[in-house]
Amino acid sequence: MMAAISTRRLAIAGRCFALSLLMCLCTPANAHGGGHSDDNDATVRAVLDPLPASLEGVRVQLRRTLAPQLLISNETRQPLTVFDDDGRAFLRIGSGQVEADLGAAAFHRSNTLMAPGAFAADASQAPNWQVVEPAPHWGWFDLRLRSSDVAVPDDIQQHGKRAQVGQWRVPVQLGDESTAITGRFEFVPEPRGIPEARVTATGPLASSTLVRAMNGSARSGVFVSYRGEQALVVYGAYEEPMLRFADSGVDVNRHSETWQQIAPAGAPNYIAGEDADWATVSTQPNYGWVDPRIGFVDEVAATDESVVLKRWSIPVKVGEQRATIDGVTEWKPVTPLAKAE
C-alpha cells in the first residue's frame, strides 16, 4: 500500500508545503498549533520551544492549519534527520533536497491529515529512501504535536489561566549531533478579547498603496500592495532598510536585524553585515510580513470595553520623501456565544 504513493505525488505535496513556507506571512494565521478541548471552548495548543544552539542555521516554524504542522528549512551544509519514536529515521532535510523513507509508517502517517487512519503505526516496511523535494524545505503534520489526548486537570480549567499541561519532543540529528525539536502543550482559556491592529494613516502612500494590518494572532503584521512610480522602502524596528517595493516585485535586505527576527522558513536568510544586501521575496509588488512593532503579547486586565494597547509607527521612504505608516493596536472584547444546555 505504501508503494502505491508515487514520489511524483509526494514531490507535489512537498512543493505545496514549500509554497506555504513562503506565503505564511501573507495571510493572518495562528502562530501555535493545537486542538479544541471536548469539555469547553478553551484550547490546548502546541507551542514551540526555542531551538537548541546545536540547530543554529535551521529554521523551524509551528503552524496550525487543520492540525499542527512543523515547517523546516535547512540551508546548512549538514542534513537534518528526523526520527520517529522508535528511533527510525523517516526524513532527511538538507544538501539541497528532501529525502523520505517511503518504507517508514511515520512518514506516511504524518504526510497528510488522513494518513493516520490509512496507515497503522506498525506498518513499516524495509527502508526505501527517495528524493521527494528538490529543495531543503519540508512540512509535515507530526502526530506528536496533536493535542486531542492531552488531559487538562479540573483545577487548571477552573482557574481560567494559561498553563502548561504537557510536553512534546521530535528527535532530530544535524550532521552527527543528536538533539531534538521540543515544545509544550498549553491550556489557553476561552478568550475574553483579542488584540487587533489597525492602520490609521499612510501619508503620501494613500494614493498609490493599499496598506492593511494582518490580524489573527499575537504576531500581527502588515500587508502592502504598492503601485507607485518610485521605489518604496520600508524600514525595520532598528531604523534599517528592510523591504523595497517596486514594479518588478519586493526585495528584502538580508542585513536587516528586524528580518533576522521575522524571516519565514524558505525565505532569504539573514546575513550579518552593513549597508544593504537585497534579495527577492516576491515577483509582484505585494508582500505581507509579521512586524514586532504591531503585535501585543502581554496579558490584558479583564475589561469589557475596547482600549488602545499601543500606538505604532513604521518609517518608510518613497523616492527621497520620508513618511510613516501609523496605526494602533486595540483590545477588542469578545462576546461569548450562548451554549445549549
Short mmCIF file of C-alpha atoms in Angstrom, two decimals:
data_model
loop_
_atom_site.label_atom_id
_atom_site.label_comp_id
_atom_site.label_asym_id
_atom_site.label_seq_id
_atom_site.Cartn_x
_atom_site.Cartn_y
_atom_site.Cartn_z
CA MET A 1 0.00 0.00 0.00
CA MET A 2 2.86 2.34 0.79
CA ALA A 3 4.46 1.71 -2.57
CA ALA A 4 1.35 2.96 -4.30
CA ILE A 5 2.14 6.55 -3.32
CA SER A 6 4.40 7.85 -6.10
CA THR A 7 7.40 10.07 -5.50
CA ARG A 8 5.90 12.48 -8.05
CA ARG A 9 2.81 12.87 -5.86
CA LEU A 10 4.97 13.38 -2.78
CA ALA A 11 7.09 15.95 -4.60
CA ILE A 12 3.94 17.87 -5.49
CA ALA A 13 2.89 17.76 -1.84
CA GLY A 14 6.34 18.97 -0.83
CA ARG A 15 6.11 21.93 -3.20
CA CYS A 16 2.76 22.80 -1.68
CA PHE A 17 4.44 22.79 1.72
CA ALA A 18 7.30 24.92 0.36
CA LEU A 19 4.76 27.37 -1.04
CA SER A 20 3.10 27.59 2.36
CA LEU A 21 6.50 28.37 3.88
CA LEU A 22 6.86 31.35 1.58
CA MET A 23 3.27 32.57 1.95
CA CYS A 24 2.68 32.01 5.66
CA LEU A 25 3.28 35.70 6.44
CA CYS A 26 0.98 36.92 3.70
CA THR A 27 -2.19 35.75 5.44
CA PRO A 28 -3.18 36.01 9.10
CA ALA A 29 -2.60 32.77 10.95
CA ASN A 30 -2.36 31.50 14.47
CA ALA A 31 1.28 31.05 15.41
CA HIS A 32 0.57 27.99 17.55
CA GLY A 33 -0.92 24.63 16.75
CA GLY A 34 -3.41 22.72 18.86
CA GLY A 35 -6.84 21.18 19.18
CA HIS A 36 -10.03 22.05 20.95
CA SER A 37 -10.99 20.58 24.29
CA ASP A 38 -14.08 18.39 24.26
CA ASP A 39 -15.35 19.89 27.52
CA ASN A 40 -15.41 23.64 26.86
CA ASP A 41 -14.43 26.39 24.46
CA ALA A 42 -10.87 26.57 25.78
CA THR A 43 -7.99 25.28 23.69
CA VAL A 44 -4.94 23.11 24.20
CA ARG A 45 -2.21 24.34 21.87
CA ALA A 46 1.17 23.01 20.85
CA VAL A 47 3.84 25.67 21.35
CA LEU A 48 7.39 25.57 20.00
CA ASP A 49 10.33 25.98 22.40
CA PRO A 50 13.43 27.97 21.39
CA LEU A 51 15.70 25.81 19.26
CA PRO A 52 18.87 24.38 20.84
CA ALA A 53 22.14 26.05 19.88
CA SER A 54 23.14 22.88 18.01
CA LEU A 55 20.44 23.64 15.39
CA GLU A 56 21.82 27.06 14.51
CA GLY A 57 21.06 27.81 10.86
CA VAL A 58 17.95 25.61 10.76
CA ARG A 59 14.62 27.43 10.56
CA VAL A 60 11.62 25.79 12.24
CA GLN A 61 8.05 27.02 12.38
CA LEU A 62 4.99 25.52 14.02
CA ARG A 63 1.80 26.45 12.19
CA ARG A 64 -1.77 25.41 12.81
CA THR A 65 -3.87 24.76 9.73
CA LEU A 66 -6.26 21.84 10.19
CA ALA A 67 -3.66 20.29 12.50
CA PRO A 68 -0.30 21.31 13.98
CA GLN A 69 2.31 21.40 11.23
CA LEU A 70 6.10 21.60 11.50
CA LEU A 71 7.80 23.54 8.71
CA ILE A 72 11.57 23.30 8.33
CA SER A 73 14.14 24.97 6.11
CA ASN A 74 17.70 23.74 6.36
CA GLU A 75 20.25 25.73 4.37
CA THR A 76 23.19 24.49 6.44
CA ARG A 77 25.84 22.19 4.99
CA GLN A 78 24.64 19.25 7.07
CA PRO A 79 21.43 17.24 6.57
CA LEU A 80 18.80 17.31 9.31
CA THR A 81 17.46 13.81 10.04
CA VAL A 82 14.05 13.39 11.70
CA PHE A 83 13.25 10.25 13.73
CA ASP A 84 10.06 8.54 14.87
CA ASP A 85 9.54 7.48 18.49
CA ASP A 86 11.21 4.11 17.83
CA GLY A 87 14.38 5.80 16.58
CA ARG A 88 13.79 5.11 12.87
CA ALA A 89 14.69 7.97 10.55
CA PHE A 90 11.96 8.98 8.10
CA LEU A 91 13.09 12.37 6.77
CA ARG A 92 16.40 13.93 5.71
CA ILE A 93 16.22 17.65 5.01
CA GLY A 94 19.29 19.36 3.61
CA SER A 95 22.03 19.20 0.97
CA GLY A 96 19.65 20.95 -1.44
CA GLN A 97 16.85 18.38 -1.20
CA VAL A 98 14.49 16.36 0.99
CA GLU A 99 14.67 12.57 1.19
CA ALA A 100 11.91 10.43 2.71
CA ASP A 101 11.91 6.79 3.77
CA LEU A 102 8.85 5.54 1.90
CA GLY A 103 9.05 2.34 3.92
CA ALA A 104 8.55 4.15 7.24
CA ALA A 105 4.99 4.30 8.55
CA ALA A 106 5.81 7.57 10.36
CA PHE A 107 6.40 9.34 7.05
CA HIS A 108 3.04 8.31 5.62
CA ARG A 109 1.15 8.87 8.88
CA SER A 110 2.42 12.45 9.09
CA ASN A 111 2.36 13.37 5.40
CA THR A 112 -1.38 14.08 5.17
CA LEU A 113 -4.21 14.66 7.60
CA MET A 114 -5.92 11.44 6.50
CA ALA A 115 -2.84 9.22 6.74
CA PRO A 116 -3.13 8.27 10.44
CA GLY A 117 -6.29 6.33 9.60
CA ALA A 118 -4.78 4.78 6.47
CA PHE A 119 -1.50 3.53 7.93
CA ALA A 120 -1.01 1.70 11.20
CA ALA A 121 1.88 2.70 13.45
CA ASP A 122 3.42 -0.77 12.99
CA ALA A 123 3.02 -0.83 9.19
CA SER A 124 6.65 -0.01 8.42
CA GLN A 125 8.46 -1.95 5.69
CA ALA A 126 12.06 -2.15 4.51
CA PRO A 127 13.82 1.24 4.17
CA ASN A 128 13.16 2.88 0.79
CA TRP A 129 14.77 6.33 0.62
CA GLN A 130 13.63 8.57 -2.24
CA VAL A 131 14.04 12.25 -3.06
CA VAL A 132 10.63 13.90 -2.58
CA GLU A 133 11.58 17.59 -2.91
CA PRO A 134 14.50 19.20 -4.83
CA ALA A 135 14.93 21.92 -2.19
CA PRO A 136 15.79 21.71 1.55
CA HIS A 137 12.30 22.70 2.76
CA TRP A 138 9.57 20.40 4.08
CA GLY A 139 6.48 20.40 6.25
CA TRP A 140 4.58 17.58 7.91
CA PHE A 141 1.72 17.02 10.37
CA ASP A 142 3.71 15.31 13.12
CA LEU A 143 1.33 13.31 15.29
CA ARG A 144 3.37 14.05 18.39
CA LEU A 145 2.03 17.60 18.28
CA ARG A 146 -1.63 16.58 18.35
CA SER A 147 -3.38 17.79 21.50
CA SER A 148 -6.55 15.68 21.37
CA ASP A 149 -5.27 13.26 24.02
CA VAL A 150 -3.76 15.90 26.33
CA ALA A 151 -5.67 15.96 29.61
CA VAL A 152 -6.40 19.28 31.32
CA PRO A 153 -6.80 18.93 35.13
CA ASP A 154 -10.03 20.32 36.57
CA ASP A 155 -8.22 22.82 38.80
CA ILE A 156 -6.45 24.36 35.78
CA GLN A 157 -9.72 24.67 33.87
CA GLN A 158 -11.44 26.26 36.86
CA HIS A 159 -8.57 28.66 37.47
CA GLY A 160 -9.08 30.00 33.95
CA LYS A 161 -5.43 30.96 33.36
CA ARG A 162 -2.97 29.91 30.70
CA ALA A 163 -0.97 26.90 31.95
CA GLN A 164 1.38 24.21 30.68
CA VAL A 165 -0.28 20.79 30.59
CA GLY A 166 2.24 18.66 28.74
CA GLN A 167 5.31 18.46 26.54
CA TRP A 168 6.21 17.14 23.10
CA ARG A 169 9.52 16.12 21.52
CA VAL A 170 10.70 15.34 17.99
CA PRO A 171 14.16 13.69 17.93
CA VAL A 172 16.45 15.00 15.18
CA GLN A 173 20.10 14.85 14.22
CA LEU A 174 22.04 17.59 12.44
CA GLY A 175 25.08 16.02 10.89
CA ASP A 176 26.43 13.74 13.62
CA GLU A 177 24.92 15.61 16.58
CA SER A 178 21.74 14.24 18.11
CA THR A 179 19.26 16.70 19.61
CA ALA A 180 15.51 17.42 19.47
CA ILE A 181 12.91 19.95 18.46
CA THR A 182 10.79 20.37 21.57
CA GLY A 183 7.77 22.21 22.81
CA ARG A 184 4.93 22.20 25.27
CA PHE A 185 1.17 21.95 25.34
CA GLU A 186 -0.57 24.97 26.80
CA PHE A 187 -4.08 25.27 28.08
CA VAL A 188 -5.47 28.57 26.81
CA PRO A 189 -8.81 29.58 28.32
CA GLU A 190 -11.62 30.94 26.22
CA PRO A 191 -10.55 34.45 25.24
CA ARG A 192 -12.44 37.42 26.64
CA GLY A 193 -10.97 39.59 23.94
CA ILE A 194 -8.30 39.83 21.27
CA PRO A 195 -5.67 42.42 20.30
CA GLU A 196 -6.45 43.89 16.90
CA ALA A 197 -4.09 46.09 14.88
CA ARG A 198 -5.46 48.82 12.63
CA VAL A 199 -3.79 51.22 10.18
CA THR A 200 -4.81 54.84 10.85
CA ALA A 201 -2.70 56.84 8.37
CA THR A 202 -0.37 56.25 5.44
CA GLY A 203 0.53 59.82 4.46
CA PRO A 204 1.71 60.15 0.84
CA LEU A 205 1.18 56.42 0.27
CA ALA A 206 -2.60 56.84 0.29
CA SER A 207 -2.83 57.50 -3.46
CA SER A 208 -0.64 54.59 -4.59
CA THR A 209 -0.65 51.96 -1.88
CA LEU A 210 -3.01 49.52 -0.18
CA VAL A 211 -1.87 49.00 3.42
CA ARG A 212 -3.69 46.62 5.75
CA ALA A 213 -2.94 45.23 9.19
CA MET A 214 -2.92 41.43 9.34
CA ASN A 215 -4.55 40.05 12.47
CA GLY A 216 -5.40 36.59 13.72
CA SER A 217 -2.68 36.02 16.30
CA ALA A 218 -0.39 37.84 18.72
CA ARG A 219 2.09 38.02 15.84
CA SER A 220 0.23 40.65 13.86
CA GLY A 221 1.66 42.03 10.66
CA VAL A 222 1.28 44.36 7.69
CA PHE A 223 0.29 43.71 4.09
CA VAL A 224 1.35 46.21 1.42
CA SER A 225 0.34 46.35 -2.23
CA TYR A 226 2.29 49.12 -3.97
CA ARG A 227 1.56 50.78 -7.33
CA GLY A 228 3.73 53.90 -7.12
CA GLU A 229 6.24 55.07 -9.72
CA GLN A 230 9.19 55.42 -7.32
CA ALA A 231 10.64 52.70 -5.14
CA LEU A 232 9.10 52.33 -1.67
CA VAL A 233 11.47 51.37 1.16
CA VAL A 234 10.07 50.10 4.48
CA TYR A 235 12.36 50.47 7.48
CA GLY A 236 12.75 47.92 10.25
CA ALA A 237 12.50 48.26 14.01
CA TYR A 238 16.17 49.34 14.19
CA GLU A 239 15.74 52.07 11.55
CA GLU A 240 17.46 49.92 8.94
CA PRO A 241 16.15 49.42 5.36
CA MET A 242 14.13 46.18 5.47
CA LEU A 243 11.86 45.86 2.41
CA ARG A 244 11.93 47.52 -1.01
CA PHE A 245 8.83 47.63 -3.23
CA ALA A 246 9.00 48.33 -6.99
CA ASP A 247 7.16 47.37 -10.18
CA SER A 248 9.33 44.27 -10.50
CA GLY A 249 8.44 42.93 -7.05
CA VAL A 250 9.66 43.08 -3.45
CA ASP A 251 13.20 42.71 -2.14
CA VAL A 252 14.38 42.16 1.41
CA ASN A 253 17.59 43.46 2.94
CA ARG A 254 19.35 40.34 4.22
CA HIS A 255 21.37 42.54 6.60
CA SER A 256 18.21 43.78 8.36
CA GLU A 257 18.19 42.88 12.06
CA THR A 258 14.40 43.00 12.04
CA TRP A 259 14.39 40.46 9.21
CA GLN A 260 16.56 38.22 11.38
CA GLN A 261 13.66 38.06 13.87
CA ILE A 262 10.77 37.61 11.45
CA ALA A 263 12.06 35.85 8.32
CA PRO A 264 9.80 32.89 7.45
CA ALA A 265 11.25 29.49 6.64
CA GLY A 266 12.14 29.25 2.97
CA ALA A 267 12.74 32.99 2.58
CA PRO A 268 16.21 34.52 2.03
CA ASN A 269 18.34 34.05 5.15
CA TYR A 270 19.55 36.88 7.35
CA ILE A 271 23.26 37.59 6.88
CA ALA A 272 25.21 39.77 9.28
CA GLY A 273 26.64 42.81 7.56
CA GLU A 274 26.49 46.51 6.93
CA ASP A 275 24.70 48.52 4.25
CA ALA A 276 22.08 46.56 2.28
CA ASP A 277 22.11 43.16 0.59
CA TRP A 278 18.85 42.87 -1.41
CA ALA A 279 17.23 39.55 -2.27
CA THR A 280 13.85 38.94 -3.92
CA VAL A 281 10.94 37.73 -1.77
CA SER A 282 8.12 38.41 -4.25
CA THR A 283 7.94 38.90 -8.01
CA GLN A 284 4.82 41.04 -7.54
CA PRO A 285 4.71 44.41 -5.71
CA ASN A 286 2.71 42.83 -2.86
CA TYR A 287 4.00 41.42 0.40
CA GLY A 288 2.90 40.76 3.96
CA TRP A 289 5.13 40.29 6.99
CA VAL A 290 4.94 39.85 10.74
CA ASP A 291 6.05 43.05 12.44
CA PRO A 292 7.13 43.11 16.12
CA ARG A 293 6.10 46.77 16.40
CA ILE A 294 2.44 45.91 15.89
CA GLY A 295 1.68 42.79 17.90
CA PHE A 296 0.79 42.73 21.60
CA VAL A 297 1.74 39.65 23.64
CA ASP A 298 1.35 40.84 27.23
CA GLU A 299 -1.67 39.96 29.34
CA VAL A 300 -4.55 42.42 29.37
CA ALA A 301 -6.53 43.19 32.51
CA ALA A 302 -10.10 41.96 32.17
CA THR A 303 -12.21 44.60 30.52
CA ASP A 304 -15.49 44.63 28.60
CA GLU A 305 -14.56 47.78 26.70
CA SER A 306 -12.27 48.48 23.76
CA VAL A 307 -9.00 50.04 24.87
CA VAL A 308 -5.87 51.14 22.99
CA LEU A 309 -2.97 48.86 23.91
CA LYS A 310 -0.28 50.60 21.87
CA ARG A 311 0.27 53.11 19.10
CA TRP A 312 2.83 52.28 16.46
CA SER A 313 4.61 53.81 13.51
CA ILE A 314 6.60 52.22 10.66
CA PRO A 315 9.01 54.55 8.82
CA VAL A 316 9.01 54.42 5.01
CA LYS A 317 10.59 56.31 2.14
CA VAL A 318 9.06 56.95 -1.31
CA GLY A 319 11.83 58.05 -3.60
CA GLU A 320 13.53 60.62 -1.36
CA GLN A 321 10.40 61.52 0.63
CA ARG A 322 10.20 60.24 4.21
CA ALA A 323 6.85 59.23 5.71
CA THR A 324 5.30 56.74 8.13
CA ILE A 325 2.61 54.08 8.27
CA ASP A 326 0.78 54.78 11.53
CA GLY A 327 -1.64 52.63 13.46
CA VAL A 328 -2.98 51.40 16.76
CA THR A 329 -3.41 48.01 18.37
CA GLU A 330 -6.62 47.79 20.38
CA TRP A 331 -8.17 45.33 22.78
CA LYS A 332 -11.46 44.07 21.36
CA PRO A 333 -13.80 42.30 23.81
CA VAL A 334 -15.30 39.01 22.62
CA THR A 335 -18.93 38.28 23.41
CA PRO A 336 -19.26 34.61 24.42
CA LEU A 337 -21.65 32.53 22.36
CA ALA A 338 -24.68 31.21 24.19
CA LYS A 339 -24.37 27.49 24.96
CA ALA A 340 -27.18 24.99 24.69
CA GLU A 341 -27.76 23.25 27.99
#
